[in-house]
Structure formats: C-alpha cells, structure tokens
Coordinates of C-alpha atoms and ligand atoms in Angstrom, one line a residue:
Chain A
M1 CA 125.6 53.6 -56.2
P2 CA 127.1 50.8 -58.4
S3 CA 125.9 51.0 -61.9
L4 CA 123.7 48.1 -63.1
T5 CA 123.8 46.4 -66.4
L6 CA 120.8 46.7 -68.7
Q7 CA 119.7 43.2 -67.7
Q8 CA 120.0 44.0 -64.0
L9 CA 118.0 47.2 -64.6
E10 CA 115.2 45.2 -66.3
E11 CA 115.2 42.6 -63.5
K12 CA 115.0 45.5 -61.0
A13 CA 112.0 46.9 -62.7
V14 CA 110.2 43.6 -62.4
E15 CA 111.0 43.4 -58.7
I16 CA 109.7 47.0 -58.3
R17 CA 106.5 46.0 -60.1
E18 CA 106.1 43.0 -57.8
D19 CA 106.4 45.3 -54.7
I20 CA 103.9 47.7 -56.2
I21 CA 101.3 44.8 -56.5
R22 CA 102.1 43.7 -52.9
M23 CA 101.8 47.2 -51.5
L24 CA 98.5 47.9 -53.3
E25 CA 97.0 44.6 -52.3
H26 CA 98.0 45.2 -48.7
A27 CA 96.8 48.8 -48.7
G28 CA 93.4 47.9 -50.2
S29 CA 93.3 51.1 -52.1
G30 CA 95.4 53.1 -54.5
H31 CA 96.3 53.3 -58.2
S32 CA 97.6 50.3 -60.2
A33 CA 98.0 51.1 -63.8
G34 CA 100.1 54.3 -63.7
P35 CA 102.7 52.9 -61.2
L36 CA 103.2 49.7 -63.2
G37 CA 103.5 51.6 -66.4
L38 CA 106.1 53.9 -64.9
A39 CA 108.3 51.2 -63.3
D40 CA 110.9 51.2 -66.1
I41 CA 111.2 55.0 -66.1
F42 CA 111.6 55.1 -62.3
T43 CA 114.2 52.3 -62.4
A44 CA 116.1 54.1 -65.0
L45 CA 115.9 57.4 -63.1
Y46 CA 117.0 56.1 -59.7
F47 CA 119.5 53.5 -60.8
D48 CA 121.1 55.4 -63.8
V49 CA 119.9 58.9 -64.7
L50 CA 119.7 60.9 -61.4
K51 CA 122.6 62.3 -59.5
H52 CA 121.5 61.5 -56.0
D53 CA 122.5 59.8 -52.7
P54 CA 120.0 57.8 -50.8
K55 CA 122.0 58.3 -47.6
K56 CA 122.0 62.1 -48.1
P57 CA 118.6 62.9 -49.4
D58 CA 119.2 66.7 -48.9
W59 CA 122.6 66.7 -50.7
D60 CA 122.8 70.1 -52.2
E61 CA 124.1 69.0 -55.6
R62 CA 121.5 66.3 -56.2
D63 CA 119.2 66.4 -59.2
I64 CA 115.6 67.0 -58.3
L65 CA 112.8 64.6 -59.2
L66 CA 109.3 65.9 -59.0
L67 CA 106.2 63.7 -59.3
S68 CA 103.5 66.0 -60.4
N69 CA 100.9 63.2 -60.7
G70 CA 101.3 62.2 -57.1
H71 CA 98.7 59.4 -57.3
T72 CA 101.4 57.2 -59.0
V73 CA 103.6 57.5 -55.9
P74 CA 103.7 53.7 -55.1
V75 CA 106.2 53.4 -58.0
R76 CA 108.4 56.1 -56.4
Y77 CA 108.2 54.6 -52.9
A78 CA 109.0 51.1 -54.2
T79 CA 112.0 52.4 -56.3
M80 CA 113.3 54.5 -53.4
A81 CA 113.2 51.4 -51.1
H82 CA 115.2 49.4 -53.7
A83 CA 117.6 52.3 -54.1
G84 CA 118.3 52.3 -50.3
Y85 CA 116.3 55.3 -49.0
F86 CA 114.5 53.1 -46.5
E87 CA 113.8 49.4 -45.8
R88 CA 111.5 47.5 -48.2
S89 CA 109.5 46.3 -45.3
E90 CA 108.2 49.8 -44.8
L91 CA 106.5 49.6 -48.2
M92 CA 103.7 47.6 -46.6
T93 CA 102.7 50.6 -44.5
L94 CA 101.5 52.4 -47.6
R95 CA 98.4 54.5 -46.9
Q96 CA 98.2 53.3 -43.3
F97 CA 97.7 55.6 -40.3
G98 CA 101.0 56.9 -39.0
S99 CA 102.9 55.9 -42.2
R100 CA 105.6 58.0 -43.8
L101 CA 104.2 56.6 -47.1
Q102 CA 101.1 58.8 -47.4
G103 CA 98.5 58.0 -50.1
H104 CA 99.8 61.0 -52.0
P105 CA 103.4 62.0 -51.3
E106 CA 104.2 64.6 -48.6
R107 CA 107.6 66.3 -48.5
D108 CA 107.9 66.7 -44.8
K109 CA 106.9 63.0 -44.1
L110 CA 109.6 61.2 -46.1
P111 CA 113.1 62.3 -46.8
G112 CA 113.8 62.2 -50.6
I113 CA 110.3 63.4 -51.5
E114 CA 110.9 66.8 -53.0
H115 CA 107.4 68.2 -52.9
T116 CA 103.9 67.4 -51.7
S117 CA 101.8 66.5 -54.7
G118 CA 98.5 65.0 -55.8
P119 CA 96.2 67.8 -57.0
L120 CA 97.2 67.8 -60.6
G121 CA 98.9 70.5 -62.7
C122 CA 101.4 72.0 -60.2
G123 CA 104.6 70.1 -60.7
L124 CA 105.8 71.8 -63.9
S125 CA 105.5 75.2 -62.3
Q126 CA 107.4 74.1 -59.2
A127 CA 110.1 72.7 -61.5
A128 CA 110.3 76.1 -63.2
G129 CA 110.7 77.8 -59.8
M130 CA 113.4 75.4 -58.8
A131 CA 115.2 75.7 -62.2
L132 CA 115.1 79.5 -61.9
A133 CA 116.6 79.3 -58.4
M134 CA 119.3 77.0 -59.6
R135 CA 120.2 79.4 -62.3
M136 CA 120.3 82.3 -59.8
N137 CA 122.6 80.2 -57.6
K138 CA 124.8 79.5 -60.7
Q139 CA 124.3 75.7 -60.4
T140 CA 124.9 74.7 -64.0
H141 CA 125.1 70.9 -63.6
R142 CA 121.9 70.2 -61.8
W143 CA 118.6 69.2 -63.5
V144 CA 115.0 69.2 -62.4
Y145 CA 113.1 66.1 -63.7
V146 CA 109.4 66.3 -63.5
V147 CA 107.1 63.4 -64.2
M148 CA 103.5 64.2 -65.3
G149 CA 100.6 62.2 -66.3
D150 CA 99.0 62.7 -69.7
G151 CA 95.5 63.2 -68.2
E152 CA 97.1 65.9 -66.1
L153 CA 97.8 68.0 -69.2
D154 CA 94.1 69.0 -69.1
E155 CA 95.1 71.4 -66.4
G156 CA 95.6 75.0 -67.4
N157 CA 98.3 75.5 -64.8
I158 CA 100.6 73.1 -66.9
W159 CA 100.4 75.4 -69.9
E160 CA 101.1 78.5 -67.9
A161 CA 104.2 76.8 -66.7
A162 CA 105.0 75.7 -70.3
M163 CA 105.1 79.3 -71.4
L164 CA 107.2 80.5 -68.5
A165 CA 109.8 77.7 -68.9
S166 CA 110.1 78.5 -72.6
K167 CA 110.3 82.3 -72.0
Y168 CA 113.2 81.9 -69.5
K169 CA 114.8 79.1 -71.6
L170 CA 114.9 76.8 -68.7
S171 CA 117.0 74.0 -70.3
N172 CA 117.7 72.6 -66.8
I173 CA 114.1 71.3 -66.8
I174 CA 113.5 67.8 -68.2
G175 CA 109.7 67.1 -68.3
I176 CA 108.6 63.5 -68.6
I177 CA 105.0 62.8 -69.8
D178 CA 103.7 59.4 -68.9
R179 CA 101.8 59.0 -72.2
N180 CA 99.7 55.9 -71.4
N181 CA 96.6 57.3 -73.2
I182 CA 94.3 56.7 -70.2
Q183 CA 92.8 58.8 -67.4
I184 CA 90.0 58.1 -64.9
D185 CA 87.0 58.5 -67.2
G186 CA 88.5 56.7 -70.1
P187 CA 90.9 57.1 -73.0
T188 CA 92.5 60.6 -73.0
E189 CA 91.4 61.1 -76.6
S190 CA 87.8 60.8 -75.7
V191 CA 87.9 62.5 -72.3
M192 CA 89.8 65.6 -73.6
P193 CA 91.9 65.1 -76.8
L194 CA 95.6 65.9 -76.3
E195 CA 96.9 65.2 -79.8
D196 CA 98.9 66.4 -81.6
L197 CA 100.8 66.4 -78.3
K198 CA 104.3 66.8 -79.8
D199 CA 103.2 69.7 -81.9
K200 CA 101.6 71.4 -78.9
W201 CA 104.8 71.3 -76.8
E202 CA 106.9 72.4 -79.8
A203 CA 104.5 75.3 -80.4
F204 CA 105.1 76.3 -76.8
G205 CA 108.9 76.5 -77.5
W206 CA 110.0 73.1 -76.0
H207 CA 112.4 70.6 -77.5
V208 CA 110.4 67.3 -77.7
I209 CA 111.8 63.8 -77.6
E210 CA 109.5 60.8 -78.1
V211 CA 110.5 57.5 -76.6
D212 CA 109.2 54.1 -75.6
G213 CA 108.8 54.6 -71.8
N214 CA 108.9 50.8 -71.2
N215 CA 112.3 50.5 -72.8
I216 CA 114.9 51.3 -70.1
E217 CA 117.8 51.7 -72.5
A218 CA 115.9 54.0 -74.8
F219 CA 114.7 56.1 -71.9
I220 CA 118.2 56.5 -70.5
D221 CA 119.4 57.6 -73.9
A222 CA 116.5 60.1 -74.2
C223 CA 117.5 61.6 -70.8
A224 CA 121.1 62.0 -72.0
M225 CA 119.9 63.7 -75.2
A226 CA 117.7 66.0 -73.1
R227 CA 120.6 67.1 -70.9
A228 CA 122.5 68.1 -74.0
V229 CA 119.8 70.5 -75.2
V230 CA 120.6 74.1 -74.7
A231 CA 118.4 77.2 -74.5
K232 CA 115.1 75.2 -74.4
P233 CA 113.3 73.2 -71.9
V234 CA 112.9 69.6 -72.9
M235 CA 109.8 67.4 -72.8
I236 CA 110.2 63.7 -73.1
I237 CA 106.9 62.1 -74.3
A238 CA 107.3 58.6 -72.9
H239 CA 104.9 56.2 -74.4
T240 CA 104.0 53.6 -71.8
V241 CA 101.6 50.7 -71.4
P242 CA 99.3 51.3 -68.4
G243 CA 99.4 48.3 -66.1
K244 CA 102.5 47.1 -67.9
G245 CA 103.5 43.5 -67.1
V246 CA 100.1 42.4 -65.8
D247 CA 98.0 41.0 -68.6
F248 CA 94.5 41.8 -67.2
M249 CA 95.5 45.4 -66.3
E250 CA 97.3 46.4 -69.5
Y251 CA 95.5 49.1 -71.4
D252 CA 92.4 48.9 -69.2
F253 CA 91.5 52.3 -67.8
H254 CA 89.4 50.7 -65.0
W255 CA 92.7 49.9 -63.3
H256 CA 93.7 53.6 -63.2
G257 CA 92.4 54.0 -59.6
A258 CA 91.9 50.5 -58.3
P259 CA 94.1 48.1 -56.3
P260 CA 94.2 44.3 -56.9
N261 CA 92.4 42.0 -54.5
H262 CA 94.2 38.9 -53.1
D263 CA 93.4 36.6 -56.1
Q264 CA 94.2 39.4 -58.6
A265 CA 97.5 40.1 -56.9
K266 CA 98.4 36.4 -57.1
E267 CA 97.7 36.4 -60.8
A268 CA 99.5 39.7 -61.3
L269 CA 102.6 38.4 -59.5
H270 CA 102.5 35.3 -61.7
D271 CA 102.3 37.4 -64.8
L272 CA 105.3 39.5 -63.7
R273 CA 107.4 36.5 -62.9
T274 CA 106.6 34.6 -66.1
L275 CA 106.5 37.5 -68.6
K276 CA 102.7 37.0 -68.8
G277 CA 103.0 33.2 -69.1
K278 CA 105.8 33.2 -71.7
I279 CA 108.3 31.6 -69.4
R280 CA 108.2 29.3 -66.3
S281 CA 108.7 30.9 -63.0
E282 CA 111.2 29.6 -60.5
H283 CA 108.6 30.4 -57.8
E284 CA 106.2 27.8 -59.0
Chain B
M1 CA 94.7 109.3 -25.8
S2 CA 97.1 107.1 -27.7
K3 CA 99.0 104.7 -25.6
S4 CA 102.5 106.2 -25.4
D5 CA 104.4 103.1 -26.4
S6 CA 102.6 102.9 -29.8
N7 CA 104.3 106.1 -30.9
L8 CA 101.5 107.1 -33.2
V9 CA 101.7 110.4 -35.2
T10 CA 99.1 112.2 -33.1
T11 CA 96.7 112.2 -30.2
K12 CA 94.3 114.6 -31.9
W13 CA 92.6 112.4 -34.6
A14 CA 89.9 114.8 -35.8
S15 CA 92.1 117.8 -36.3
Y16 CA 95.5 116.5 -37.2
K17 CA 96.5 116.9 -40.8
F18 CA 97.5 113.4 -41.8
E19 CA 99.9 112.7 -44.6
T20 CA 98.5 110.0 -46.8
E21 CA 100.1 107.3 -48.9
P22 CA 98.9 104.0 -50.4
I23 CA 99.7 101.1 -48.1
R24 CA 101.2 99.2 -51.0
K25 CA 103.9 101.8 -51.3
G26 CA 105.3 100.8 -48.0
F27 CA 105.4 97.2 -49.3
G28 CA 107.4 98.3 -52.3
R29 CA 110.0 100.0 -50.1
G30 CA 110.1 97.1 -47.7
L31 CA 110.6 94.6 -50.4
K32 CA 113.6 96.5 -51.8
K33 CA 115.1 96.8 -48.3
A34 CA 114.5 93.0 -47.7
G35 CA 116.3 92.4 -51.0
E36 CA 119.2 94.5 -50.0
A37 CA 119.5 92.6 -46.7
N38 CA 119.2 89.1 -48.1
E39 CA 120.2 88.0 -51.6
H40 CA 117.8 85.1 -51.4
V41 CA 114.8 87.4 -51.4
V42 CA 113.2 87.1 -54.9
A43 CA 110.0 88.5 -56.4
G44 CA 107.4 87.3 -59.0
C45 CA 104.5 89.3 -60.4
A46 CA 101.5 88.6 -62.6
D47 CA 101.6 91.5 -64.9
L48 CA 101.0 94.2 -62.3
T49 CA 104.5 95.2 -61.3
D50 CA 103.8 98.9 -60.9
S51 CA 100.4 98.5 -59.3
T52 CA 101.7 96.2 -56.7
Q53 CA 104.8 98.3 -56.2
M54 CA 107.2 95.6 -57.1
S55 CA 108.9 97.9 -59.6
L56 CA 111.4 99.2 -57.0
F57 CA 112.6 95.7 -56.4
K58 CA 112.6 94.9 -60.1
E59 CA 114.8 97.9 -60.9
A60 CA 117.2 97.1 -58.1
F61 CA 117.4 93.4 -58.7
P62 CA 116.4 92.6 -62.3
D63 CA 118.0 89.1 -62.1
R64 CA 115.9 88.3 -59.0
F65 CA 112.6 89.4 -60.5
I66 CA 110.4 87.1 -62.5
E67 CA 107.6 88.4 -64.7
I68 CA 105.1 85.5 -64.7
G69 CA 102.4 87.1 -66.9
V70 CA 98.7 87.0 -66.3
A71 CA 98.9 83.5 -64.7
E72 CA 98.1 83.5 -61.0
Q73 CA 98.1 79.7 -60.6
N74 CA 101.6 79.7 -62.0
L75 CA 102.6 82.7 -59.9
V76 CA 102.2 80.8 -56.6
T77 CA 103.4 77.4 -57.8
V78 CA 106.6 78.9 -59.3
G79 CA 106.9 80.6 -55.8
S80 CA 106.7 77.2 -54.2
G81 CA 109.5 75.9 -56.4
L82 CA 111.7 78.9 -55.6
A83 CA 111.1 78.5 -51.9
A84 CA 112.0 74.8 -52.2
M85 CA 115.5 75.8 -53.3
G86 CA 116.0 78.2 -50.4
K87 CA 114.7 81.4 -51.9
I88 CA 112.3 83.7 -50.1
P89 CA 109.8 84.5 -52.8
F90 CA 107.3 87.4 -52.6
V91 CA 104.6 86.9 -55.3
S92 CA 102.1 89.6 -56.0
S93 CA 99.0 90.4 -57.9
Y94 CA 95.6 91.9 -57.1
A95 CA 94.0 90.1 -54.1
A96 CA 91.0 89.3 -56.3
F97 CA 93.2 87.0 -58.4
S98 CA 95.8 85.9 -55.9
P99 CA 94.7 84.4 -53.6
G100 CA 91.3 84.8 -55.3
R101 CA 91.9 82.4 -58.1
N102 CA 94.7 80.0 -56.9
W103 CA 93.5 78.8 -53.5
E104 CA 94.1 75.1 -54.1
Q105 CA 97.7 75.7 -55.4
I106 CA 98.3 77.8 -52.3
R107 CA 96.9 75.0 -50.1
T108 CA 98.8 72.1 -51.6
T109 CA 102.1 73.6 -52.8
I110 CA 102.7 76.3 -50.2
C111 CA 100.8 75.4 -47.0
L112 CA 100.7 71.6 -46.9
N113 CA 104.1 71.6 -48.6
D114 CA 105.2 74.1 -46.0
Q115 CA 107.2 76.5 -48.2
P116 CA 107.7 80.1 -47.0
V117 CA 106.1 81.8 -50.0
K118 CA 104.8 85.3 -49.3
I119 CA 101.6 86.0 -51.2
V120 CA 101.0 89.7 -51.6
G121 CA 97.4 90.7 -52.5
S122 CA 97.1 94.3 -53.5
H123 CA 93.9 96.3 -54.1
A124 CA 91.9 94.6 -51.4
G125 CA 88.7 96.0 -50.1
V126 CA 85.9 98.2 -51.5
S127 CA 88.1 101.2 -51.4
V128 CA 89.5 100.0 -54.7
G129 CA 86.7 102.1 -56.0
P130 CA 85.6 102.5 -59.6
D131 CA 86.9 99.1 -60.8
G132 CA 83.8 97.7 -59.1
A133 CA 82.9 94.4 -57.4
T134 CA 85.0 92.1 -59.5
H135 CA 88.2 93.8 -58.3
Q136 CA 87.2 94.6 -54.8
M137 CA 88.5 91.5 -52.9
L138 CA 86.6 90.9 -49.7
E139 CA 86.9 87.2 -49.1
D140 CA 90.7 86.9 -49.0
I141 CA 91.2 87.1 -45.2
A142 CA 88.7 84.2 -44.8
L143 CA 90.3 82.2 -47.6
M144 CA 93.8 82.5 -46.2
R145 CA 92.9 82.3 -42.5
V146 CA 91.6 78.7 -42.7
L147 CA 94.8 77.3 -44.1
P148 CA 97.1 75.5 -41.7
N149 CA 100.6 77.0 -41.5
M150 CA 99.5 80.3 -43.1
V151 CA 100.2 83.7 -41.5
V152 CA 97.8 86.5 -42.4
V153 CA 99.0 90.2 -42.1
V154 CA 96.9 93.3 -42.8
P155 CA 98.9 96.5 -42.2
G156 CA 97.3 99.7 -41.1
D157 CA 99.4 102.1 -43.1
S158 CA 102.4 102.3 -45.4
I159 CA 105.0 102.5 -42.6
E160 CA 103.6 99.4 -41.0
A161 CA 103.5 97.7 -44.4
E162 CA 107.2 98.3 -44.8
K163 CA 107.9 96.8 -41.4
A164 CA 105.6 93.9 -42.1
T165 CA 107.4 93.1 -45.3
L166 CA 110.8 93.1 -43.7
A167 CA 109.5 90.9 -40.9
L168 CA 107.9 88.4 -43.3
A169 CA 111.1 88.2 -45.2
K170 CA 112.8 86.9 -42.0
D171 CA 109.9 84.6 -41.1
S172 CA 110.0 81.0 -42.1
R173 CA 106.3 80.5 -42.6
P174 CA 104.0 80.9 -45.6
A175 CA 102.2 84.2 -45.4
Y176 CA 99.5 86.4 -46.9
L177 CA 100.1 90.1 -46.9
R178 CA 96.9 92.1 -47.7
L179 CA 97.3 95.6 -49.1
A180 CA 94.9 98.4 -50.1
R181 CA 95.0 100.6 -53.2
E182 CA 94.0 104.0 -52.1
A183 CA 96.1 106.6 -50.3
T184 CA 95.6 106.0 -46.5
P185 CA 96.4 108.2 -43.6
I186 CA 99.8 107.5 -42.1
I187 CA 99.1 106.9 -38.4
T188 CA 102.2 105.2 -37.2
T189 CA 105.8 106.3 -37.0
E190 CA 109.1 104.7 -37.6
S191 CA 109.3 103.9 -33.9
S192 CA 105.8 102.3 -33.7
P193 CA 106.2 98.6 -32.9
F194 CA 105.4 95.8 -35.3
V195 CA 105.9 92.1 -34.5
I196 CA 104.1 89.3 -36.4
G197 CA 101.4 88.0 -34.2
K198 CA 101.0 91.0 -32.0
A199 CA 98.0 93.3 -31.6
Y200 CA 98.5 96.8 -30.3
V201 CA 96.3 98.8 -27.9
Y202 CA 96.3 102.2 -29.6
R203 CA 94.0 103.8 -27.2
E204 CA 92.9 102.7 -23.7
G205 CA 89.3 102.7 -22.6
T206 CA 86.8 101.0 -20.3
D207 CA 83.3 101.1 -21.9
L208 CA 84.0 99.0 -25.1
T209 CA 86.7 97.6 -27.2
I210 CA 87.0 98.5 -30.9
I211 CA 89.1 95.9 -32.7
A212 CA 90.2 97.1 -36.2
T213 CA 92.6 96.0 -38.9
G214 CA 94.1 97.5 -42.1
T215 CA 92.7 100.8 -43.3
M216 CA 89.9 100.7 -40.7
T217 CA 92.2 101.3 -37.7
Y218 CA 92.4 105.0 -38.6
Q219 CA 88.6 105.2 -38.8
A220 CA 88.3 103.5 -35.4
M221 CA 90.7 106.0 -33.8
V222 CA 88.7 108.9 -35.1
A223 CA 85.5 107.3 -33.9
A224 CA 87.0 106.7 -30.4
E225 CA 87.9 110.4 -30.1
K226 CA 84.3 111.3 -31.1
L227 CA 82.9 108.9 -28.6
A228 CA 85.1 110.4 -25.9
G229 CA 83.4 113.7 -26.5
D230 CA 80.2 111.9 -25.5
N231 CA 81.9 110.5 -22.4
I232 CA 82.2 107.0 -23.9
S233 CA 85.6 105.5 -23.2
A234 CA 86.5 103.3 -26.1
E235 CA 89.6 101.1 -26.2
V236 CA 91.0 100.7 -29.7
I237 CA 93.1 97.7 -30.6
H238 CA 94.9 97.5 -33.9
V239 CA 95.3 93.9 -35.2
P240 CA 97.8 93.8 -38.1
T241 CA 98.2 90.1 -37.7
I242 CA 94.9 88.2 -38.1
K243 CA 96.6 84.8 -37.9
P244 CA 98.1 84.0 -35.5
L245 CA 95.7 86.2 -33.6
D246 CA 97.0 87.9 -30.4
A247 CA 94.5 86.1 -28.1
V248 CA 96.2 87.5 -24.9
T249 CA 95.7 91.1 -25.8
L250 CA 92.2 90.7 -27.2
L251 CA 90.9 88.6 -24.3
A252 CA 92.3 91.0 -21.7
S253 CA 90.5 93.9 -23.3
A254 CA 87.3 92.0 -23.9
R255 CA 87.2 90.9 -20.2
K256 CA 87.8 94.5 -19.1
T257 CA 85.2 96.3 -21.2
G258 CA 82.7 93.4 -21.8
K259 CA 81.7 94.8 -25.2
V260 CA 83.5 94.3 -28.5
L261 CA 83.1 95.9 -31.9
T262 CA 85.2 94.6 -34.8
V263 CA 85.9 96.7 -38.0
E264 CA 87.3 95.5 -41.3
E265 CA 87.1 96.2 -45.0
A266 CA 86.3 92.6 -45.7
Q267 CA 83.6 90.0 -45.3
I268 CA 82.8 89.7 -41.6
A269 CA 82.1 86.0 -42.2
G270 CA 85.5 84.4 -41.8
G271 CA 87.3 87.8 -41.6
L272 CA 88.6 89.6 -38.5
G273 CA 85.1 89.6 -37.1
G274 CA 84.8 85.9 -37.6
A275 CA 88.2 85.3 -36.0
V276 CA 87.4 87.4 -32.9
A277 CA 84.0 85.9 -32.6
E278 CA 85.5 82.4 -32.6
L279 CA 88.0 83.4 -29.9
L280 CA 85.6 85.2 -27.6
S281 CA 82.7 82.7 -27.9
E282 CA 85.0 79.9 -26.6
Q283 CA 87.2 81.8 -24.1
A284 CA 85.3 85.0 -23.0
P285 CA 81.8 85.2 -24.3
T286 CA 81.3 88.9 -24.9
K287 CA 78.6 91.1 -26.3
M288 CA 79.7 91.8 -29.9
L289 CA 79.0 93.6 -33.1
R290 CA 80.9 93.2 -36.4
I291 CA 81.4 96.0 -38.9
G292 CA 82.4 95.0 -42.4
M293 CA 80.9 93.6 -45.6
K294 CA 77.9 91.6 -44.7
D295 CA 77.5 88.8 -47.2
R296 CA 77.4 91.1 -50.2
F297 CA 79.6 92.4 -53.0
G298 CA 80.8 95.9 -53.6
E299 CA 80.2 98.1 -56.6
S300 CA 81.7 101.0 -58.6
G301 CA 82.1 104.4 -57.0
K302 CA 84.6 106.7 -55.5
P303 CA 86.4 105.2 -52.5
E304 CA 84.9 107.7 -50.0
E305 CA 81.4 107.1 -51.4
L306 CA 81.7 103.4 -51.1
L307 CA 83.1 103.5 -47.6
E308 CA 80.2 105.7 -46.6
H309 CA 77.7 103.5 -48.4
F310 CA 78.9 100.3 -46.8
G311 CA 79.2 101.9 -43.3
L312 CA 83.0 101.8 -43.1
T313 CA 83.7 105.2 -41.7
A314 CA 84.3 106.7 -38.2
K315 CA 80.8 108.0 -38.1
H316 CA 79.3 104.5 -38.6
I317 CA 81.7 103.0 -36.2
A318 CA 80.6 105.5 -33.5
L319 CA 76.9 104.8 -34.3
Q320 CA 77.5 101.0 -33.8
A321 CA 79.4 101.7 -30.6
Y322 CA 76.4 103.6 -29.2
A323 CA 74.2 100.7 -30.2
L324 CA 76.5 98.2 -28.6
I325 CA 76.7 100.0 -25.2
S326 CA 73.1 101.0 -25.0
Ligands
MG1 MG1 97.4 58.6 -68.1

C-alpha cells in the first residue's frame, strides 16, 4: 500500500467519518460517538502502522488488529473498505439481513476480521493468547494491536489479562484504550471511576504511553515507541473526543449508542466537510 | 453379556475385581501423547495443574504450558487467542469454575468465533465428595450442550478418557471434556472403540434400554446383570459423546425395547436425560425415566455415601428399571 502524507491521512480520516455517518443513518441503528472518535486511530493503523495486505487477509506475517469493543466496528468496516478489503458500496449493508457487516463483527463472516467481538472484556485475553502463540512460533516481528473502550475496563476479565501479559512479558502486545471518558450510562468517572488510569496499568506491570488519539501523527509516533519497548506489554492511552468532528455529538454520551436520523446526518456531514463551520465546503 | 466388539474387561460385572483409576488420569496421559504427536497442542490451567492432571504435559512441554492463575474467564479467552493462531489449546480447571463461571466467554470467543479450544472440566458430579455442593458441578452438560458448534464428551473410564483426549486433539471443533475426580472402575480395554459422536451398545437386551454416560455406565452394567438374574433383559448403551448425540444407535434401541432409562451424574434437566428425551419425543416417543440429579444441589460426604443418597448406584438403577417395565 503506498504510504500517504500526513495531510492525505487527515483527509482520509474525514472521508471515513463521512462514511460512518452514512452507514449509521442507512442502518437506522448502531453506535455513533465511538466510531467517530476512533477514525484517526483506525486511519493511522490501516494506512501507516499495521503490516497487512488487503488482498491477502490471511497473510501469515500480518500484524493482528483486535477490536475488543466490537460495538465501534463501523469505523473498522469503513476503514477496511477505504484500505481495499472490499467495495465501499458494501458499507451500506451494515446491520442488514445477509450482510457480511454484522452489527458486531464476526470473524467467519468477513475476511480481515480477526475475532468475533462485542461482549466486552475479552479482547486483551485473546491478544495475550495470540502473542503467546507468536512467541512459541518464534515470530519476533509481528505485533498484536488491541483496541479497547474505556468503559470496557470495568470488566474483570481485562485485569486478569493485564496480569497474564505482564507475567509473560508480552511485549508483542500493544493495547490501545479509547479514552473518551464516556460509556452508556454517562461519564466514566461517575459510572465507575477509572482514574488514575495510567497508574493502574503501570502498577500491573505495563509500559504506558499517553497520546492525543485524534492526532494522527502523534498516534503513529506512539505506536513506533510502543514497538520499541522490550520485556513489557505496552498500553497506549489514547485520549479521544467522542463524536469527533460532529459538533452536536462531541462529548455527549447520549450519542454512544444512537445513530443520526436523516436531518442529523445532513448536519453531521456538513460539520465534517467544513471543520464544524470553520471553512466553506466545496459541496455547498 | 457384553457385546463382543466393545472389548470390555469382563462379562461378569458383579464378581469381577475391577482395577480403578480416576478418569482424569487418562486425560493427563492422553494430553501428553497428543503433545508428542503434534507440536501445536498447548495447555493452559487455572492453578489446578496437578488436580486436573496437566502436570504430565507441563513436565514434558514446559514452553507449551501456560499457568493462567485463578482466572477462569482469562483461561478460556487466552485459549481462544491461542487457537486463532493455529494452536490446539486444552484449558483446564474444575468444572464448577470452567465452564461454570465463564460461559459467556466460551459462547462468544470459542463457539461463535469457532475456535477449536478444548475445555476440560475436572471434578464434575457429586462423587467429588467432601468438598460439597459448591464444587460438585452438575449443570455443565446442560450449559455446554446448548451452545452451537460445541462437542460434549463424557468418558466412562480413564482408558476412554485417554482416547477421547487424543481424538479431540485431532478434531477441529470446540469441545467440552467432562472428567470425574474419584477412582472409577476401568471397564474398557485398549481395543475398545471410541469415536467422537458414537454411542456403544455394551450389552444387548430386549425389555428396556439403559442409556448411561461417564461414571454411571459401570453402575448400569452391574444393574443390567442383576436384572438378568430376574429374567429382565436390559440393553445398555454407553454414551460418551452427548453432543453430537448418536441418534441412530439410540433410536434403534428405543424402538426395539420401547422403554428407556437414562443415567447420569448431572442434572437431568438439560443433561443426558434431557438430550435423550428431546430426541425420543420427536422421533420415537418412548416410555422413559431419568436418573440423575433432580433440580437440587449435592452436599458434603464420602463419594459412595453421596451416590447412594442421590440414587446413583446399580441398586437404584435396577429399582427404576423394575418401575419402568411394570
Ligand atoms: Mg468510552
């Protein structure tokens, strides 16, 4: 895949956000805030960070990308389509009967999806199993990236995995927490406080990197730093804005699990094309 | 008499001096052999490596053994990750905890995700004894049987457990292997057949069919011999695979005898009894009784005391058989 300039990556992220809005409006259900907030991270992963080949999704030297909080999968589908895994037109089948794009991702439905996910808290353990297998197979230049939500960290299963990855020094795991501070019932710090989150992961034996998850350049740098860490698993706490790019969705937890209606989608697309009204859109 | 092609150790069930061994020991031997045959066989355990007999594998292949700690949710989800990278993971704990505690993880990351993880639940049934009800897993067959893609295997002795382990290591499906704690009579031989999905007629008869699984097959054979003394001809079918159920063998026998008694050391609701009742009610409605745990928990005691108390002995099986045919 030809490498993109930073400006091209940023434009790609906007296109992916636009597709997320169209998909969700068309589907009539699904999650808005998380996928929009993760668009920069997924753009960076698929267009810069990951070793992968859209034409050979089972390539045995590929990096693995797990999406533990499966409900944010619209961002993965949209990014995969842009990366060439399938036609963008298929995005409009999201959540429909017979679609490969299930409401929550299923491994055996769509090539390139590494695991079936949705029920929270499982991805980090699966990453640990994969990382252990890679080590047994003496594959030293492969990484398992695993994206998790912050609300998901309420699950005990996560912390079981955190201990195991640290015990076995699984430096081939790079965790990415989408730290957007919201979950379904409200702000994470009122539903179930997570702070001090960095201290928690460090206490569990992880190397922690904090980064602005909506800054593509900074996130790519963070991944490069993460790959250089030895003898410890790495957790990137990526601070993101939920609903990023759409003014009326940003920071509003009500948009965690809701799709835009037709008028809201129109307004959202306008926001994305005009940087929330700061510039004129060529579409107008 | 035993059907000749089952190659059981004896035809004289009341008088034969059986050797005994915990079923889980056969699993331990089988796992080590599976590891020798295939370098991709790996094992994980939740702080019960000796109890679940994974220690043989651990000693032979320390780099392929993962100590997970007391974390059963992690146990099976790490297994899912290992399988995703081409490994054949066996993950063990006590059945009360795995699959007792981690059912959703098994459902999503193993069954729906279709990864061939082998979940090994040791210390199942009331014969666990003095540890009491918390540790006497009785609902595991039901929990695992309802999951799409899942194979459920309950061996009848340690020799069969070894064969089942080797067979599961070569099978591409997710599976649950249920093991008992106590020393159990060895009733099969190295030449007795075991194929996943097959039930075996251990004794032919015409008056009723006794369908048993796990530790209860021995008891059923003793009961059948006792019934023969009273001129009651009982057919005994050993069902080491509860899912997929060998419908052909079970239906043929039910149609022949017209009376079916199921026996298991588990809840009859959803267990072997439930599975057989589902099959027969749709395809060959048959008069039926189910022996097993009837919507209650176990308690502390010696294994023999508990089996006697809960009606899981040859004597009770024979009594139920009389009731069924009268
Ligand atoms: Mg969140």
